[in-house]
Amino acid sequence: MPISNIISTILTSATPPTSSVLLEIDKVRKLQVVSPVPADIDIANSVEPVHISQIAKELNLSPNHYDLYGKYKAKVLLSVLDELQGSEDGYYVVVGGITPTPLGEGKSTTTVGLCQALGAFLDKKVVTCLRQPSQGPTFGIKGGAAGGGYSQVIPMDEFNLHLTGDIHAITAANNLLAAAIDTRIFHESTQSDKALFNRLCPPNKEGKRSFSDVMFRRLKKLGISKINPDDLTPDEVNKFARLDIDPNSITWRRVMDINDRFLRKITIGQGPDEKGMVRETGFDISVASEIMAVLALTTSLADMRERLGKMVIGNSRSGDPVTADDLGVGGALTVLMKDAIHPTLMQTLEGTPVLVHAGPFANIAHGNSSIVADKIALKLVGPGGFVVTEAGFGADIGAEKFMNIKCRYSGLTPQCAIIVATIRALKMHGGGPAVVAGKPLDHAYLTENVALVEAGCVNMARHISNTKSYGVNVVVAINKFSTDTEAELNAVQSAALAAGAYDAVICTHHAHGGKGAVSSYFLSLTFEQQRSHRPHQCFTFSQKYRILNYKNQ
């Protein structure tokens, strides 16, 4: 069963096909599909992308709506949201997965393949929303995240490397804050209250001092209502000028976007000019920075400014949280991120549009692309169009955070959740040998073993029930590999339906691209008739409870 059937089961069944939905074949960018499937990079290089302005034009974007980054990438400006504020949204679909093997089960590939089928063959307006990959996994065993086979984002090398520099901006902003922390500790340890105050509020040529806007935030936090620096008492000057950061409480680390295990734990301050201000810290990978999570959840430049300023870096010696705004760098961080807030427009192998934005990991953040990218996409596709967005890791992590965190902040509700499953992963969950990245698969994964597959379906069943608890229909997409047998695939379909999935479909988009994801006739979908029957989304926790409440439940 083709991937197009996933969409037809989101809300309702498809009506009989009509001639009006058939496409002219010359409207589809023809892929020269060969078997066996070549390497991803060879497939990506075999297709010449169209100029990104053409992709933008098909979305009704004018040159005033985007900034070009070369021929094949563009930053879509947030002003598009303001212009389309009164427009209706399209349909919203999230792609998650069962608990994956270390090799990944093809969520990105399925997301891209589904959109190629919808846009290139079913003549639907569609936008794919993906996260920007980190160069850590890209240069590691796992590799890039542009999809795979004949379902990819191109240019694949640009997608997987620097793209438009968003992660580099996050790296710079993160490390600026890290530098500000240690510099502030250094100066407070070596200077008097008066000297610190003079640095923070230096007199102008007329000898008058003034507070900057960000300083008023700190004064309010301290309960000081005075607006003239010269009116502060010595005690107030002390409270204002000294953050008194406890070095042992600092949680903010430096970052870089490659894997370098020897920087996980380092000692800083060993230079002769640092006066013995030595402490242990370390590096994380850039996408693990809280700034990445802020980027993904922000809804505007002003909102991002507030979120960046409220980031907590540690505590004072008296136990009070210290924020980026306490350090006075919230505005500087925003300036470094002013271009990164705009999503990047790219394209798939078959010419359908893609918005790439943000890249938080799901194990340490919320694992989803940005709210602004999804919102822009939903307005651009409009009624009857589709936005397909991917949630990282297994559905118990990425999709859970998509529902409870991303949708809570965005106010958006998906019409369907797709769970990607593979025979390989189900066999592993059924008790098969360990799957180890970089090592050949055990013989058990290359030969038929229906019993092992059925045993592993308990993992899929749990993901289905978990995801259904949010109030959305669940469709299982079985990402078919060449070694999968009909009996194994049938077993997964039966188990998925028994677990409560709305449907379970076999997908071959990796080997065939969009053409392989469309049946011999084009479906006339009836989603437009169901727009008034949006699902009621259920969150699994309430924001009124504190973390301690959940710990005790």
Coordinates of C-alpha atoms in Angstrom, one line a residue:
M1 CA 0.0 0.0 0.0
P2 CA 1.5 3.4 -1.0
I3 CA 2.4 6.2 1.3
S4 CA -0.4 8.4 -0.2
N5 CA -2.8 6.2 1.7
I6 CA -1.4 7.5 4.9
I7 CA -2.9 10.9 4.2
S8 CA -6.2 9.4 3.1
T9 CA -6.7 7.8 6.5
I10 CA -5.8 10.8 8.6
L11 CA -9.4 11.9 9.0
T12 CA -11.6 10.0 6.5
S13 CA -11.6 7.5 3.7
A14 CA -10.9 8.5 0.1
T15 CA -13.6 9.0 -2.5
P16 CA -13.5 7.3 -5.9
P17 CA -10.8 8.8 -8.2
T18 CA -11.9 11.3 -10.8
S19 CA -10.2 12.6 -13.9
S20 CA -9.9 16.1 -12.4
V21 CA -7.2 14.9 -9.9
L22 CA -4.9 13.4 -12.5
L23 CA -1.7 15.3 -13.1
E24 CA 0.1 16.1 -16.4
I25 CA 3.2 13.9 -16.2
D26 CA 5.4 16.8 -17.4
K27 CA 4.6 18.7 -14.2
V28 CA 6.6 16.1 -12.2
R29 CA 10.3 16.2 -12.0
K30 CA 11.2 12.8 -13.3
L31 CA 13.6 10.8 -11.2
Q32 CA 15.8 8.2 -13.0
V33 CA 15.2 5.5 -10.5
V34 CA 17.6 2.5 -10.6
S35 CA 17.9 -0.7 -8.6
P36 CA 19.7 -1.4 -6.4
V37 CA 19.4 2.0 -4.8
P38 CA 22.7 4.0 -5.2
A39 CA 24.4 5.8 -2.4
D40 CA 22.5 8.8 -1.1
I41 CA 25.1 11.3 -2.2
D42 CA 25.1 9.9 -5.7
I43 CA 21.3 10.2 -6.0
A44 CA 21.5 13.8 -4.6
N45 CA 24.2 14.8 -7.1
S46 CA 22.3 13.3 -10.0
V47 CA 19.5 15.8 -9.7
E48 CA 20.0 19.5 -10.6
P49 CA 17.9 21.6 -8.1
V50 CA 15.8 24.4 -9.5
H51 CA 16.6 27.9 -8.4
I52 CA 15.0 28.5 -5.0
S53 CA 13.1 31.5 -6.3
Q54 CA 11.1 29.1 -8.4
I55 CA 10.2 27.0 -5.3
A56 CA 9.3 30.3 -3.5
K57 CA 7.1 31.4 -6.4
E58 CA 5.1 28.2 -6.2
L59 CA 4.4 29.1 -2.6
N60 CA 3.2 32.6 -3.6
L61 CA 6.3 34.1 -2.0
S62 CA 7.6 37.3 -3.6
P63 CA 11.3 38.4 -3.5
N64 CA 10.3 40.7 -0.6
H65 CA 9.4 37.7 1.5
Y66 CA 12.8 36.0 1.5
D67 CA 16.6 36.6 1.4
L68 CA 18.6 34.5 -1.0
Y69 CA 21.5 32.5 0.3
G70 CA 23.0 31.4 -3.0
K71 CA 21.0 29.7 -5.7
Y72 CA 19.3 26.9 -3.8
K73 CA 18.6 28.3 -0.3
A74 CA 16.6 31.3 1.0
K75 CA 15.6 32.6 4.4
V76 CA 11.8 33.1 4.6
L77 CA 11.2 36.3 6.6
L78 CA 8.8 36.3 9.6
S79 CA 6.9 39.2 8.0
V80 CA 5.2 36.5 6.0
L81 CA 3.3 35.5 9.1
D82 CA 2.1 39.0 9.6
E83 CA 0.8 39.3 6.0
L84 CA -1.0 36.0 6.2
Q85 CA -2.3 36.3 9.7
G86 CA -6.0 36.1 8.6
S87 CA -5.5 33.2 6.2
E88 CA -6.6 29.6 7.1
D89 CA -4.1 26.9 7.9
G90 CA -3.6 23.7 6.0
Y91 CA -3.6 20.2 7.5
Y92 CA -0.9 19.5 10.1
V93 CA 0.8 16.0 10.3
V94 CA 3.6 15.0 12.6
V95 CA 5.9 12.0 11.9
G96 CA 7.4 10.1 14.8
G97 CA 8.6 6.6 15.2
I98 CA 8.9 3.4 17.3
T99 CA 11.9 3.1 19.5
P100 CA 14.8 3.2 17.0
T101 CA 17.9 1.1 16.5
P102 CA 21.2 3.1 16.5
L103 CA 20.9 3.1 12.7
G104 CA 17.6 5.1 12.6
E105 CA 14.4 3.9 11.1
G106 CA 13.7 6.5 8.4
K107 CA 11.5 9.2 9.9
S108 CA 13.2 11.9 7.8
T109 CA 13.0 9.7 4.7
T110 CA 9.3 8.9 5.3
T111 CA 8.6 12.6 6.0
V112 CA 10.2 13.6 2.7
G113 CA 8.8 10.7 0.7
L114 CA 5.3 11.5 1.9
C115 CA 5.6 15.1 0.8
Q116 CA 7.1 14.2 -2.6
A117 CA 4.0 12.0 -3.1
L118 CA 1.6 14.7 -2.1
G119 CA 3.2 17.6 -4.0
A120 CA 4.8 16.0 -7.1
F121 CA 2.1 13.4 -7.8
L122 CA -1.1 14.2 -6.0
D123 CA -1.0 17.9 -6.9
K124 CA -1.4 19.0 -3.3
K125 CA 0.2 22.1 -1.8
V126 CA 2.7 20.7 0.7
V127 CA 5.6 21.9 2.8
T128 CA 8.0 19.6 4.6
C129 CA 9.3 20.9 8.0
L130 CA 12.6 19.4 9.2
R131 CA 15.3 20.1 11.7
Q132 CA 18.7 21.3 10.7
P133 CA 21.2 18.4 11.4
S134 CA 24.2 18.8 13.6
Q135 CA 27.6 18.3 12.2
G136 CA 28.3 15.9 15.1
P137 CA 26.2 13.0 13.8
T138 CA 26.9 14.1 10.2
F139 CA 30.6 13.3 10.6
G140 CA 29.9 10.4 12.9
I141 CA 28.5 6.9 12.2
K142 CA 24.9 8.0 11.9
G143 CA 25.5 10.5 9.1
G144 CA 23.2 13.3 7.8
A145 CA 19.5 13.9 8.1
A146 CA 18.4 14.9 4.6
G147 CA 16.4 11.7 4.1
G148 CA 17.7 8.9 2.0
G149 CA 17.4 7.1 -1.3
Y150 CA 15.0 8.8 -3.6
S151 CA 13.4 10.8 -0.8
Q152 CA 15.9 13.5 0.0
V153 CA 16.3 17.2 0.5
I154 CA 18.8 18.8 -1.9
P155 CA 21.4 20.1 -2.1
M156 CA 22.1 17.3 0.4
D157 CA 25.7 18.5 1.2
E158 CA 24.6 22.0 2.0
F159 CA 21.7 20.8 4.1
N160 CA 24.0 18.6 6.2
L161 CA 26.8 21.1 6.6
H162 CA 26.6 24.9 7.2
L163 CA 23.2 25.5 5.6
T164 CA 22.6 29.2 6.3
G165 CA 24.7 29.4 9.5
D166 CA 22.0 29.1 12.1
I167 CA 24.0 26.6 14.2
H168 CA 27.1 28.8 14.0
A169 CA 25.1 31.7 15.3
I170 CA 23.9 29.6 18.2
T171 CA 27.5 28.6 18.9
A172 CA 28.6 32.2 18.9
A173 CA 25.7 33.3 21.2
N174 CA 26.2 30.4 23.6
N175 CA 29.9 31.1 23.9
L176 CA 29.5 34.8 24.3
L177 CA 27.3 34.1 27.3
A178 CA 29.9 31.6 28.7
A179 CA 32.6 34.2 28.3
A180 CA 30.4 36.8 30.1
I181 CA 30.0 34.5 33.0
D182 CA 33.6 33.9 33.7
T183 CA 34.5 37.5 33.0
R184 CA 32.0 38.7 35.5
I185 CA 33.3 36.3 38.2
F186 CA 36.8 37.5 37.5
H187 CA 36.0 41.2 37.8
E188 CA 33.9 40.8 40.9
S189 CA 36.7 39.0 42.6
T190 CA 39.3 41.7 41.8
Q191 CA 37.4 45.0 42.1
S192 CA 35.5 47.0 44.7
D193 CA 31.8 47.8 44.6
K194 CA 32.6 51.3 43.4
A195 CA 34.8 50.1 40.6
L196 CA 32.2 47.6 39.4
F197 CA 29.5 50.3 39.5
N198 CA 31.6 52.7 37.5
R199 CA 32.1 50.0 34.8
L200 CA 28.4 49.2 34.7
C201 CA 27.2 52.8 34.8
P202 CA 30.0 55.1 33.7
P203 CA 29.4 58.8 33.8
N204 CA 29.0 60.7 30.5
K205 CA 30.9 63.9 29.6
E206 CA 28.5 65.9 31.8
G207 CA 29.2 63.5 34.7
K208 CA 25.7 62.0 34.7
R209 CA 25.0 58.3 34.9
S210 CA 22.1 56.3 33.5
F211 CA 20.8 52.8 33.5
S212 CA 20.3 50.9 30.3
D213 CA 17.0 49.1 29.6
V214 CA 18.3 45.7 30.6
M215 CA 19.6 47.1 33.9
F216 CA 16.0 48.1 34.9
R217 CA 15.1 44.4 34.6
R218 CA 17.7 43.6 37.3
L219 CA 16.7 46.5 39.4
K220 CA 13.1 45.3 39.3
K221 CA 14.3 41.8 40.3
L222 CA 16.1 43.3 43.3
G223 CA 13.1 45.3 44.3
I224 CA 14.8 48.7 43.6
S225 CA 12.5 51.3 42.0
K226 CA 15.0 54.1 41.6
I227 CA 15.8 55.3 38.1
N228 CA 18.9 57.5 38.8
P229 CA 22.1 55.5 39.5
D230 CA 23.4 58.2 41.8
D231 CA 20.4 57.7 44.1
L232 CA 21.4 54.1 45.0
T233 CA 22.6 53.5 48.6
P234 CA 25.9 51.7 49.1
D235 CA 24.0 48.5 50.0
E236 CA 21.9 48.9 46.8
V237 CA 25.1 49.4 44.7
N238 CA 26.5 46.2 46.2
K239 CA 23.4 44.2 45.3
F240 CA 23.2 45.7 41.8
A241 CA 26.8 45.4 40.9
R242 CA 27.6 42.0 42.3
L243 CA 25.9 38.9 41.0
D244 CA 28.1 36.8 43.4
I245 CA 27.9 33.7 41.1
D246 CA 28.7 30.4 42.8
P247 CA 31.2 28.8 40.4
N248 CA 30.0 25.3 41.5
S249 CA 26.5 26.1 40.5
I250 CA 27.2 27.1 36.9
T251 CA 25.3 24.9 34.4
W252 CA 26.2 26.9 31.3
R253 CA 28.9 25.3 29.2
R254 CA 30.7 26.2 26.0
V255 CA 29.6 24.5 22.8
M256 CA 30.9 23.5 19.3
D257 CA 29.2 21.6 16.5
I258 CA 31.5 18.6 16.1
N259 CA 32.2 15.6 18.2
D260 CA 35.3 16.1 20.2
R261 CA 35.2 13.8 23.3
F262 CA 38.4 15.3 24.8
L263 CA 36.6 18.6 25.4
R264 CA 33.8 17.1 27.4
K265 CA 35.6 18.0 30.6
I266 CA 38.2 20.8 30.6
T267 CA 39.9 23.2 33.0
I268 CA 39.8 26.9 32.3
G269 CA 41.5 29.9 33.7
Q270 CA 45.1 28.5 33.7
G271 CA 46.6 31.6 32.0
P272 CA 48.9 33.8 34.1
D273 CA 46.6 36.8 33.7
E274 CA 43.6 35.0 35.2
K275 CA 45.0 35.2 38.7
G276 CA 44.2 31.7 39.7
M277 CA 40.6 31.8 38.7
V278 CA 40.6 28.1 37.7
R279 CA 37.5 25.9 37.4
E280 CA 36.3 22.8 35.7
T281 CA 33.8 23.0 32.9
G282 CA 33.4 21.5 29.5
F283 CA 32.0 21.6 26.0
D284 CA 28.6 20.3 24.7
I285 CA 27.5 20.0 21.1
S286 CA 26.0 23.2 19.8
V287 CA 22.5 21.8 19.2
A288 CA 22.4 20.9 22.9
S289 CA 22.5 24.6 23.8
E290 CA 19.5 26.0 25.5
I291 CA 19.6 28.7 22.8
M292 CA 18.7 26.1 20.2
A293 CA 15.6 25.1 22.3
V294 CA 14.7 28.8 22.5
L295 CA 15.0 29.2 18.7
A296 CA 12.7 26.2 18.2
L297 CA 10.0 27.5 20.6
T298 CA 10.1 31.2 19.9
T299 CA 7.2 32.9 18.1
S300 CA 8.7 36.3 17.2
L301 CA 11.9 38.3 17.6
A302 CA 10.5 40.0 20.7
D303 CA 9.6 36.6 22.2
M304 CA 13.1 35.3 21.5
R305 CA 14.6 38.3 23.2
E306 CA 12.6 37.6 26.3
R307 CA 13.4 33.9 26.3
L308 CA 17.1 34.5 25.9
G309 CA 17.2 37.0 28.7
K310 CA 15.5 34.6 31.1
M311 CA 17.9 31.7 30.6
V312 CA 19.4 30.7 33.9
I313 CA 23.2 30.0 34.0
G314 CA 23.6 29.1 37.7
N315 CA 22.9 30.5 41.1
S316 CA 24.4 33.2 43.4
R317 CA 26.1 32.1 46.6
S318 CA 22.8 32.9 48.4
G319 CA 20.9 30.5 46.1
D320 CA 19.2 33.0 43.8
P321 CA 19.0 32.1 40.0
V322 CA 21.3 34.2 37.8
T323 CA 20.1 34.9 34.2
A324 CA 21.5 36.2 31.0
D325 CA 19.8 39.5 31.6
D326 CA 21.4 39.7 35.0
L327 CA 24.7 39.6 33.1
G328 CA 23.4 42.2 30.7
V329 CA 23.8 40.2 27.5
G330 CA 20.3 39.2 26.5
G331 CA 20.2 41.9 23.9
A332 CA 23.6 40.9 22.5
L333 CA 22.5 37.3 22.2
T334 CA 19.4 38.4 20.3
V335 CA 21.5 40.4 17.8
L336 CA 23.6 37.3 17.1
M337 CA 20.4 35.4 16.5
K338 CA 18.5 37.9 14.4
D339 CA 19.0 36.1 11.1
A340 CA 18.8 32.6 12.6
I341 CA 15.2 33.2 13.6
H342 CA 14.1 33.0 9.9
P343 CA 13.5 29.4 8.5
T344 CA 15.5 28.3 5.5
L345 CA 13.6 27.3 2.3
M346 CA 15.0 24.3 0.3
Q347 CA 13.6 21.6 -1.9
T348 CA 13.2 17.8 -2.3
L349 CA 14.5 15.6 -5.1
E350 CA 11.1 16.1 -6.8
G351 CA 10.9 19.8 -6.3
T352 CA 8.5 20.1 -3.3
P353 CA 9.3 22.8 -0.8
V354 CA 11.1 22.2 2.5
L355 CA 11.5 24.6 5.5
V356 CA 14.5 23.7 7.6
H357 CA 14.8 25.3 11.0
A358 CA 16.3 24.6 14.4
G359 CA 17.7 21.3 15.5
P360 CA 17.2 20.5 19.2
F361 CA 17.9 16.9 20.3
A362 CA 14.9 15.1 21.8
N363 CA 16.9 13.5 24.6
I364 CA 18.1 16.8 26.1
A365 CA 15.5 19.3 24.6
H366 CA 12.2 18.8 22.8
G367 CA 13.4 17.4 19.5
N368 CA 11.3 19.3 17.0
S369 CA 11.8 21.9 14.3
S370 CA 10.6 25.5 15.0
I371 CA 7.2 26.8 15.7
V372 CA 7.7 29.7 13.3
A373 CA 8.5 27.3 10.4
D374 CA 5.4 25.2 11.0
K375 CA 3.2 28.3 11.3
I376 CA 4.6 29.9 8.1
A377 CA 4.2 26.6 6.3
L378 CA 0.5 26.2 7.4
K379 CA -0.3 29.6 6.1
L380 CA 1.5 29.1 2.8
V381 CA -0.2 25.8 1.9
G382 CA -3.6 27.1 3.0
P383 CA -6.9 25.1 3.2
G384 CA -6.5 21.7 1.6
G385 CA -2.7 21.8 1.8
F386 CA -0.4 19.8 4.0
V387 CA 2.4 20.5 6.4
V388 CA 4.3 17.4 7.4
T389 CA 6.7 18.0 10.4
E390 CA 9.1 15.5 12.0
A391 CA 9.5 14.8 15.7
G392 CA 12.9 13.3 16.7
F393 CA 13.8 10.0 18.3
G394 CA 11.0 7.6 19.3
A395 CA 7.4 8.8 19.6
D396 CA 7.7 8.5 23.4
I397 CA 10.3 11.4 23.3
G398 CA 9.9 13.5 20.2
A399 CA 6.2 13.2 19.6
E400 CA 5.4 13.5 23.3
K401 CA 7.3 16.8 23.4
F402 CA 5.8 17.9 20.2
M403 CA 2.3 17.5 21.7
N404 CA 3.0 18.6 25.3
I405 CA 5.5 21.4 24.6
K406 CA 5.5 22.5 21.0
C407 CA 1.8 22.4 20.4
R408 CA 1.1 23.9 23.8
Y409 CA 3.2 27.0 23.0
S410 CA 2.1 27.2 19.3
G411 CA -1.6 26.6 19.8
L412 CA -1.5 24.2 16.8
T413 CA -3.3 20.9 16.7
P414 CA -2.2 18.0 14.3
Q415 CA -4.8 16.1 12.4
C416 CA -2.7 12.9 12.3
A417 CA 0.4 11.4 13.9
I418 CA 2.4 9.0 11.7
I419 CA 4.6 6.4 13.5
V420 CA 7.4 5.0 11.4
A421 CA 8.3 1.3 12.0
T422 CA 10.8 -1.1 10.5
I423 CA 11.0 -4.9 10.5
R424 CA 14.6 -4.5 11.7
A425 CA 13.7 -2.5 14.8
L426 CA 10.8 -4.7 15.7
K427 CA 13.0 -7.8 15.5
M428 CA 15.5 -6.1 17.8
H429 CA 12.7 -5.3 20.3
G430 CA 11.5 -8.8 20.0
G431 CA 14.7 -10.1 21.4
G432 CA 17.0 -10.1 18.4
P433 CA 20.8 -9.6 18.6
A434 CA 22.0 -6.1 19.3
V435 CA 22.2 -3.7 16.4
V436 CA 25.5 -1.8 16.6
A437 CA 26.3 1.1 14.4
G438 CA 29.3 0.5 12.1
K439 CA 28.9 -3.3 12.3
P440 CA 27.2 -5.7 9.9
L441 CA 23.6 -6.7 10.8
D442 CA 23.2 -10.1 12.3
H443 CA 21.8 -12.9 10.1
A444 CA 18.5 -12.7 12.1
Y445 CA 17.8 -9.3 10.5
L446 CA 18.4 -10.5 6.9
T447 CA 16.1 -13.6 7.0
E448 CA 12.4 -14.1 7.7
N449 CA 11.4 -14.6 11.3
V450 CA 7.8 -13.7 11.8
A451 CA 7.8 -14.8 15.4
L452 CA 10.6 -12.4 16.3
V453 CA 8.7 -9.6 14.5
E454 CA 5.5 -10.3 16.3
A455 CA 7.3 -10.3 19.7
G456 CA 8.7 -6.9 19.0
C457 CA 5.3 -5.4 18.0
V458 CA 4.6 -4.7 21.7
N459 CA 7.0 -1.7 21.3
M460 CA 4.9 -0.4 18.4
A461 CA 1.7 -1.0 20.3
R462 CA 2.8 1.1 23.2
H463 CA 3.8 3.9 20.9
I464 CA 0.4 3.7 19.2
S465 CA -1.5 3.9 22.5
N466 CA 0.7 6.7 23.9
T467 CA 0.2 8.8 20.8
K468 CA -3.5 8.2 20.6
S469 CA -3.8 9.5 24.1
Y470 CA -3.2 13.0 22.7
G471 CA -6.5 12.8 20.8
V472 CA -5.1 12.3 17.3
N473 CA -5.5 9.5 14.7
V474 CA -2.4 7.3 14.4
V475 CA -1.2 5.8 11.1
V476 CA 1.8 3.3 11.1
A477 CA 4.1 3.7 8.2
I478 CA 6.2 0.5 7.7
N479 CA 9.4 1.6 6.0
K480 CA 10.1 -1.4 3.8
F481 CA 13.6 -2.8 3.3
S482 CA 14.7 -5.1 0.6
T483 CA 15.1 -8.0 3.0
D484 CA 11.6 -7.7 4.5
T485 CA 9.2 -10.5 3.6
E486 CA 5.5 -10.3 2.9
A487 CA 4.7 -12.4 5.9
E488 CA 6.6 -10.1 8.2
L489 CA 5.0 -7.0 6.7
N490 CA 1.5 -8.5 7.1
A491 CA 2.3 -9.4 10.7
V492 CA 3.2 -5.7 11.5
Q493 CA 0.0 -4.4 9.7
S494 CA -2.2 -6.8 11.7
A495 CA -0.5 -5.9 15.0
A496 CA -0.8 -2.2 14.3
L497 CA -4.5 -2.4 13.6
A498 CA -5.0 -4.6 16.6
A499 CA -3.3 -2.0 18.8
G500 CA -5.6 0.8 17.6
A501 CA -3.9 2.4 14.6
Y502 CA -6.3 4.0 12.2
D503 CA -4.3 2.3 9.4
A504 CA -0.9 0.6 8.7
V505 CA 0.7 1.1 5.3
I506 CA 3.8 -0.3 3.6
C507 CA 6.1 2.4 2.2
T508 CA 8.7 2.1 -0.6
H509 CA 9.6 5.8 -1.0
H510 CA 13.3 5.1 -0.3
A511 CA 13.6 2.9 -3.4
H512 CA 11.1 4.7 -5.7
G513 CA 10.6 8.3 -4.5
G514 CA 7.2 9.9 -5.0
K515 CA 6.3 7.7 -7.9
G516 CA 6.6 4.6 -5.7
A517 CA 4.5 6.3 -3.1
V518 CA 1.5 6.8 -5.3
S519 CA -0.9 4.0 -6.4
S520 CA -2.0 3.4 -10.0
Y521 CA -4.8 6.0 -9.6
F522 CA -4.8 9.3 -7.9
L523 CA -7.0 9.6 -4.8
S524 CA -9.5 12.4 -4.6
L525 CA -9.2 13.3 -0.9
T526 CA -12.1 14.6 1.1
F527 CA -10.3 16.5 3.8
E528 CA -11.9 19.7 2.8
Q529 CA -15.2 18.3 3.9
Q530 CA -13.8 17.5 7.4
R531 CA -12.2 20.9 8.3
S532 CA -14.9 21.5 11.0
H533 CA -14.1 18.2 12.6
R534 CA -10.6 18.9 14.0
P535 CA -9.4 16.5 16.7
H536 CA -9.5 17.6 20.3
Q537 CA -5.9 17.6 21.5
C538 CA -5.2 16.3 25.0
F539 CA -2.1 17.2 27.0
T540 CA -0.8 14.6 29.4
F541 CA 0.1 17.1 32.1
S542 CA -1.0 20.5 33.3
Q543 CA 1.2 23.5 33.6
K544 CA -0.2 24.4 36.9
Y545 CA 1.7 21.6 38.6
R546 CA 5.4 22.0 39.6
I547 CA 8.0 19.4 38.8
L548 CA 7.8 18.0 42.3
N549 CA 4.2 17.1 41.8
Y550 CA 5.1 14.9 38.8
K551 CA 7.9 13.3 40.8
N552 CA 5.5 12.3 43.5
Q553 CA 2.8 11.0 41.2

